Coordinates of C-alpha atoms in Angstrom, one line a residue:
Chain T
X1 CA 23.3 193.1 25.2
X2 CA 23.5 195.6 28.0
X3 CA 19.9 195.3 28.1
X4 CA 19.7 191.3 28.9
X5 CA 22.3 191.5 31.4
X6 CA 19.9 194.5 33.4
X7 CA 17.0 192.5 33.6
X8 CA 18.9 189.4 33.9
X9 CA 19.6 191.0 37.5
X10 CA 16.4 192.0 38.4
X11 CA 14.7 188.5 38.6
X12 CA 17.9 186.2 39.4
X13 CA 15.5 183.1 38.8
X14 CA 16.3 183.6 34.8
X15 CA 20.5 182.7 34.4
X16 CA 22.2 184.0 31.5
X17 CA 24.3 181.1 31.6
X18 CA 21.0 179.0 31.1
X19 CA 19.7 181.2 28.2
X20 CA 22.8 181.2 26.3
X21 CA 23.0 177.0 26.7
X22 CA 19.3 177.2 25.5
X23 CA 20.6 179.4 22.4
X24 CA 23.3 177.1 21.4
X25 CA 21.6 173.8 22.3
X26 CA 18.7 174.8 19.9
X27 CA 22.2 175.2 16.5
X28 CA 23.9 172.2 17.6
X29 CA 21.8 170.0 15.6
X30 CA 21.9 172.4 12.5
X31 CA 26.2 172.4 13.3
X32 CA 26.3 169.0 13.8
X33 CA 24.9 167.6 10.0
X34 CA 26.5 171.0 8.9
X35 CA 30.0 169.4 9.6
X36 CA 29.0 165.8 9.1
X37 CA 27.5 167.5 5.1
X38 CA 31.2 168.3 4.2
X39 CA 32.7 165.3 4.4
X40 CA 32.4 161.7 6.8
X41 CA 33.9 162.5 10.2
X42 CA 34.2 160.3 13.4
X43 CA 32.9 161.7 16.8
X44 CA 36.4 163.0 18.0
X45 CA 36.7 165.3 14.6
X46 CA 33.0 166.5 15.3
X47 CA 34.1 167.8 18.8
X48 CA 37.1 169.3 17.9
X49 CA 35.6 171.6 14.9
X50 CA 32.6 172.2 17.7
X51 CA 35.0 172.6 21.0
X52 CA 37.3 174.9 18.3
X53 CA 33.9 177.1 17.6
X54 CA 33.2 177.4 20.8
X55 CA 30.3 175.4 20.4
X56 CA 30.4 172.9 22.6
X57 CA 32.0 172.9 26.1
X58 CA 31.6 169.5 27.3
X59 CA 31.5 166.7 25.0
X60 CA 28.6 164.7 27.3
X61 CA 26.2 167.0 25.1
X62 CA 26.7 165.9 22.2
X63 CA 26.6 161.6 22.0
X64 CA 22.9 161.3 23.1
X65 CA 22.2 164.2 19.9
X66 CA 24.3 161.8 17.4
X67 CA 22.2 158.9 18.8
X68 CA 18.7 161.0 18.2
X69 CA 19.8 162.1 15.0
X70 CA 20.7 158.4 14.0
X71 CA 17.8 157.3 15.1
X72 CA 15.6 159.8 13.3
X73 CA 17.2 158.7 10.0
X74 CA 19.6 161.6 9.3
X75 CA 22.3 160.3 9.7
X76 CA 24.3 156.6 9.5
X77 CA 27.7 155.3 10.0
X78 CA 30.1 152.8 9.0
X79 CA 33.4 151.4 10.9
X80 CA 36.5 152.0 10.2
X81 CA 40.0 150.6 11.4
X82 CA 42.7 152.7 13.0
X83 CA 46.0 152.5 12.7
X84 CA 46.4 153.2 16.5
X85 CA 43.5 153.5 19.2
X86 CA 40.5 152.1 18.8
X87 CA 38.4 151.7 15.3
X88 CA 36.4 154.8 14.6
X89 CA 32.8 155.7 13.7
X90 CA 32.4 156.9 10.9
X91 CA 29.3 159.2 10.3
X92 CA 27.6 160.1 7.0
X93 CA 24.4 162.0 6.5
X94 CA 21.6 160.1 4.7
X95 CA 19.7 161.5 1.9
X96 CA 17.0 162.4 4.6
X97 CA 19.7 164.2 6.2
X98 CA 20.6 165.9 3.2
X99 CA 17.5 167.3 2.8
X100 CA 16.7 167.9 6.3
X101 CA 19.8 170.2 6.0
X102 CA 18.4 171.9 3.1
X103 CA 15.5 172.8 5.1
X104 CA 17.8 174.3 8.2
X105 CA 19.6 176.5 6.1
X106 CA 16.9 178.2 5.1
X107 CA 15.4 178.3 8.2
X108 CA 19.2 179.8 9.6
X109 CA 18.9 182.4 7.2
X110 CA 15.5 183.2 8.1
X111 CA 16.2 183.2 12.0
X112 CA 18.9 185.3 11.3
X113 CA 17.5 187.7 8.9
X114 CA 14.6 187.6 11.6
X115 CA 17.1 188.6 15.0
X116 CA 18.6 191.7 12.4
X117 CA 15.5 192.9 11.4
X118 CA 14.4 193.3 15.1
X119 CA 17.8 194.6 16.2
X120 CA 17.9 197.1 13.8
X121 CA 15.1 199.2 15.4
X122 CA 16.7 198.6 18.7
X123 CA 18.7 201.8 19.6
X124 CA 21.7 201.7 21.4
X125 CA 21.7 202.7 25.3
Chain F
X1 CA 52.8 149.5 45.3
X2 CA 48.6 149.6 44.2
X3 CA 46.3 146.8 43.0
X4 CA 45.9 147.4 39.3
X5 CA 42.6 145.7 37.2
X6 CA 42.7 144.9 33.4
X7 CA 39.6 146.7 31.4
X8 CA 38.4 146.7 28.0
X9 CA 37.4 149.8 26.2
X10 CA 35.9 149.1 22.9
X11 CA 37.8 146.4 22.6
X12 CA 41.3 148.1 23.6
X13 CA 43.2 147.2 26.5
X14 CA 43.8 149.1 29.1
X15 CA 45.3 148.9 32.6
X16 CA 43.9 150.9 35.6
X17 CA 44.9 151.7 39.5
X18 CA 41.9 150.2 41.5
X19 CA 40.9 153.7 42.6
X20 CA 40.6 155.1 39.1
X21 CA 38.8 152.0 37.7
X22 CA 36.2 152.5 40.7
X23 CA 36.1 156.2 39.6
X24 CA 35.5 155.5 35.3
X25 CA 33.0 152.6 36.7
X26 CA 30.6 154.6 39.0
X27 CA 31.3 157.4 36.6
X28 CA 29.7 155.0 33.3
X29 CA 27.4 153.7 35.9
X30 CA 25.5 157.2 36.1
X31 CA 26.1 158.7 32.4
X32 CA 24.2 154.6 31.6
X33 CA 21.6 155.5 34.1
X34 CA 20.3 158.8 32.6
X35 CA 19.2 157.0 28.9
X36 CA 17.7 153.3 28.6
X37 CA 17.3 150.7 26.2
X38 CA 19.2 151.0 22.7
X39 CA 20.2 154.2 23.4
X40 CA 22.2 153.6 26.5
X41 CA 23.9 150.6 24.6
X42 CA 24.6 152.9 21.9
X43 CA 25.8 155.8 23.9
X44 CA 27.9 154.0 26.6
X45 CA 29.6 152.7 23.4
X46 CA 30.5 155.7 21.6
X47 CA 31.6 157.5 25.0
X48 CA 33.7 154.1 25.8
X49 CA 35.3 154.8 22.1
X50 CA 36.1 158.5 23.0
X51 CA 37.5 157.3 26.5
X52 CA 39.9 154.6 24.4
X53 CA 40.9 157.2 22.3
X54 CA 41.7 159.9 25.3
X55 CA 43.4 157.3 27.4
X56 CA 45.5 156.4 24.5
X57 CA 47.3 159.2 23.7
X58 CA 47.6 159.5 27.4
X59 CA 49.7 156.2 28.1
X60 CA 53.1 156.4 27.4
X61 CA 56.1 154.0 28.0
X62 CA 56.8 155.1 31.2
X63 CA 53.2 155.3 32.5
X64 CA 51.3 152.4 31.1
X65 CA 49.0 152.5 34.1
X66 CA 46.0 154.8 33.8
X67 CA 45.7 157.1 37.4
X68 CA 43.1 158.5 39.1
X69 CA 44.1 162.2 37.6
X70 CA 44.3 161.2 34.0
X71 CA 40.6 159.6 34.8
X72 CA 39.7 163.0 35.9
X73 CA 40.8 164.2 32.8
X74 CA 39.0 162.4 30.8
X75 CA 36.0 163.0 32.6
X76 CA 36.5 166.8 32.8
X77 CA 36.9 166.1 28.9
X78 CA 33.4 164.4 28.6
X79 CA 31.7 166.4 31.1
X80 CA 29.7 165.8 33.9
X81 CA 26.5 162.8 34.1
X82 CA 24.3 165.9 34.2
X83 CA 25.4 167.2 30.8
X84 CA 24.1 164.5 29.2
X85 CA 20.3 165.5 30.0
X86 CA 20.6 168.5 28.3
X87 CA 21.0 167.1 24.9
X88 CA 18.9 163.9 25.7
X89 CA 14.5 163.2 25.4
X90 CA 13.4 165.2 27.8
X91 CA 11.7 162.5 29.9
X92 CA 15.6 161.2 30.5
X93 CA 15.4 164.1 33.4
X94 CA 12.6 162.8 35.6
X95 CA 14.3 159.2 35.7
X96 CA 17.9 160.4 36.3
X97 CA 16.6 162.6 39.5
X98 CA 15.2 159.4 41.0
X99 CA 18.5 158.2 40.9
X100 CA 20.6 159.0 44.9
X101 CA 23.2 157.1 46.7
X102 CA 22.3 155.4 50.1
X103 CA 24.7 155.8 52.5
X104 CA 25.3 152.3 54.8
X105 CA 26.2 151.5 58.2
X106 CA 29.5 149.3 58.9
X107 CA 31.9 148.6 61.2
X108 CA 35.3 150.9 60.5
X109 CA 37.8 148.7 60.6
X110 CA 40.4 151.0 59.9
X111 CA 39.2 153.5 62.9
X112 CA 38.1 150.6 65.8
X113 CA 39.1 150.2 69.5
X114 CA 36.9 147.5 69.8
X115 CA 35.0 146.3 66.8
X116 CA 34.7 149.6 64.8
X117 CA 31.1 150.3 65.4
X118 CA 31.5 153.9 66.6
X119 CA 34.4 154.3 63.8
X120 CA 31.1 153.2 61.4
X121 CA 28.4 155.0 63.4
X122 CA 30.6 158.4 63.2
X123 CA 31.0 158.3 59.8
X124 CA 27.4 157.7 59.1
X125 CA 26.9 160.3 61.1
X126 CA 29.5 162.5 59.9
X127 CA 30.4 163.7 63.4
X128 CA 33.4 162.1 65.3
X129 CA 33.7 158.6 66.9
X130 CA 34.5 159.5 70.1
X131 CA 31.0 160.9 70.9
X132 CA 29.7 157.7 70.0
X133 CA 32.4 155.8 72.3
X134 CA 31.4 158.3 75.2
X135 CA 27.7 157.6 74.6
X136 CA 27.8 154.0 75.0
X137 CA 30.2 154.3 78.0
X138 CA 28.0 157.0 79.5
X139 CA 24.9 154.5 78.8
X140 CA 27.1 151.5 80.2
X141 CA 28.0 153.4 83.3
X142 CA 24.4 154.5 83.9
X143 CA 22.0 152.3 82.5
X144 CA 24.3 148.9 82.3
X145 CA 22.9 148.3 78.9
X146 CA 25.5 150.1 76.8
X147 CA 27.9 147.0 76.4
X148 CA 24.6 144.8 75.5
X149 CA 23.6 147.3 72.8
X150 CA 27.2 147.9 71.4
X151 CA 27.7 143.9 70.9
X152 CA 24.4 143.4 69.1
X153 CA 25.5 146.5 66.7
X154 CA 29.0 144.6 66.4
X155 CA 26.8 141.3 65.4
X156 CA 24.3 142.6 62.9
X157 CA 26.8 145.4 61.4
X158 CA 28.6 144.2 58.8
X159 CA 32.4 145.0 58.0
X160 CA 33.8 147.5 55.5
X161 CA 35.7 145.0 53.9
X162 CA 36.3 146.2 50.3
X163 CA 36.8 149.8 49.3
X164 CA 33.6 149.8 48.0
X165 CA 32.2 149.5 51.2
X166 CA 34.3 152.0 52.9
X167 CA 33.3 154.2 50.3
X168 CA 29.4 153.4 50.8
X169 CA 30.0 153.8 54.9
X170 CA 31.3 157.2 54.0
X171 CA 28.7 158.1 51.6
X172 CA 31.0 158.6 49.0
X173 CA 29.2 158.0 45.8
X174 CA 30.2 154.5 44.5
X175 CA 27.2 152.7 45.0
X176 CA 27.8 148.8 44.9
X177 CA 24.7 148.4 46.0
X178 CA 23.3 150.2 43.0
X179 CA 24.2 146.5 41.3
X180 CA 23.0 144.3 43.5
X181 CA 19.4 146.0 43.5
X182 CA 19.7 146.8 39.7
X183 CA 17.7 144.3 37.5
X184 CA 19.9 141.2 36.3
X185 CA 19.9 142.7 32.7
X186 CA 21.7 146.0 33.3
X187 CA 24.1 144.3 35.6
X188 CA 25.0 141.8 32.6
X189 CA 25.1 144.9 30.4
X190 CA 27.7 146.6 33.0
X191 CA 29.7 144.0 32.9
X192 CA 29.9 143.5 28.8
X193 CA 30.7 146.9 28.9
X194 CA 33.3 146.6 31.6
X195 CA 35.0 143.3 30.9
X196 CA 36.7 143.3 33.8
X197 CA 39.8 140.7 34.3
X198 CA 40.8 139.5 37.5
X199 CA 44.6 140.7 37.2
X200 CA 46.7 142.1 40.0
X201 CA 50.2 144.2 39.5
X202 CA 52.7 146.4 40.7
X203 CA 52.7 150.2 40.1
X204 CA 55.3 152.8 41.6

């Protein structure tokens, strides 16, 4: 980590801030048909379990993502009434979701695998 | 006592201070401007859910009128028009940058010792009135013309009637004239999404 942060200040054209968006931006797909795969959820319950992993900041990030992934197949929705507030969204991943999630995890456990391997020869500073 | 407007959020009613509704409008306006087509329909409705949601659990009994801080709220909530990009197609960016206010010339009613055109002209120019008043008194004095110059400006400048308009001569960024030069389509599609009543009340 202390390394990043060095070169980070060395050339102030590359923000950590930026980077670390980049990193998350890249899971949020992957964490967003993770949570849908466990049960039906409407957009305010995807935020919360997001915002509560610290996934998320804003929630402008995520409603053009649902819209892609909708579009793309993985995932549908149906409408539900509320008791109070308006109805809700309901979304459910398709069976091309399903397996599209199939795929990510192994490709998670890869990445991961992948990041350990390389930090393992690191030695600490 | 504040004007107040009538709205409907995915299909909820809500009422709003005029100030506030100005602020979730132009605030709609730009998140609907960075996507086009289906998308935009499909995202300006989700977000309108989430906003009926937010500002429901806001309003209680003894504020039933939405403010421009709980507007802010929600806003800070869903994050800024810019945040959108990130998650968006990546050609979303180029159009959205295209996208800048215009600033507009009227007369300042509200700052006027004769027709407001130096109250306008000063905060077009960001710099204070009074320069402009000495100006055309200076070019009066000297040249004779300045009171022939300052009554044309008072003809062809219009008036900052409406707030939008004061907002526009300030530069502030509620763009009116964003719908007026918009294509008829999204201006329809603005306005389904924004079913704005004609509905005046009190507030304290």
């Amino acid at each position: 980590m202390s390394r990043i942060t060095s070169t980070a200040k060395k050339a102030p054209a590359m923000k950590i801030e930026n980077s670390k968006a980049q990193m998350k931006k890249g899971v949020l797909e992957y964490c967003i048909l993770a949570i849908i795969s466990r049960k039906d959820c409407y957009v305010s319950e995807i935020i919360h379990e997001l915002k509560e992993a610290k996934m998320i900041v804003v929630e402008g990030t995520l409603y053009p993502l649902l819209t892609r992934l909708k579009n793309a197949g993985l995932l549908s929705y149906r409408w539900e009434e509320s008791r109070q507030g308006p109805p809700r969204k309901y979304y459910t991943l398709t069976e091309t979701g399903t397996k599209y999630l199939d795929e990510m995890d192994e490709s998670w456990k890869e990445l991961v695998e992948a990041v350990e391997w390389i930090n393992q020869k690191r030695t600490p500073h | 006592m504040k004007k107040m407007v009538s709205i409907n959020l995915a299909g909820k009613l809500f009422h709003i201070n005029e100030d506030a509704y100005q602020m979730l409008s132009s605030y709609l306006r730009e998140v609907g401007n960075k996507f086009s087509g289906n998308d935009r329909t499909e995202i300006l409705q989700e977000i309108e859910l989430r906003m009926a949601e937010l500002f429901s659990e806001m309003i209680t009994d003894k504020q039933q009128v939405i403010n421009e801080g709980q507007v802010k709220e929600v806003i800070g909530i869903l994050g800024d028009p810019k945040d959108y990009e990130g998650a968006g197609d990546s050609h979303t960016r180029e159009e959205s940058s295209g996208m800048k206010f215009n600033k507009r010339l009227y007369r300042d009613p509200d700052n006027r010792v004769l027709g407001g055109v130096c109250g306008g002209l000063g905060a077009y120019f960001n710099a204070d009135p009074v320069l402009f008043r000495f100006l055309f008194l200076i070019v009066f004095l000297v040249f004779g013309t300045g009171l022939i110059i300052y009554l044309i400006l008072w003809l062809i400048t219009p008036e900052a009637v409406t707030m939008a308009q004061k907002m526009e001569m300030k530069g502030q960024k509620f763009t009116f004239e964003d719908f007026k030069n918009k294509a008829r389509s999204e201006y329809e599609d603005v306005k389904n999404h924004f079913n704005r009543k004609k509905g005046t009340g009190h507030e304290n």
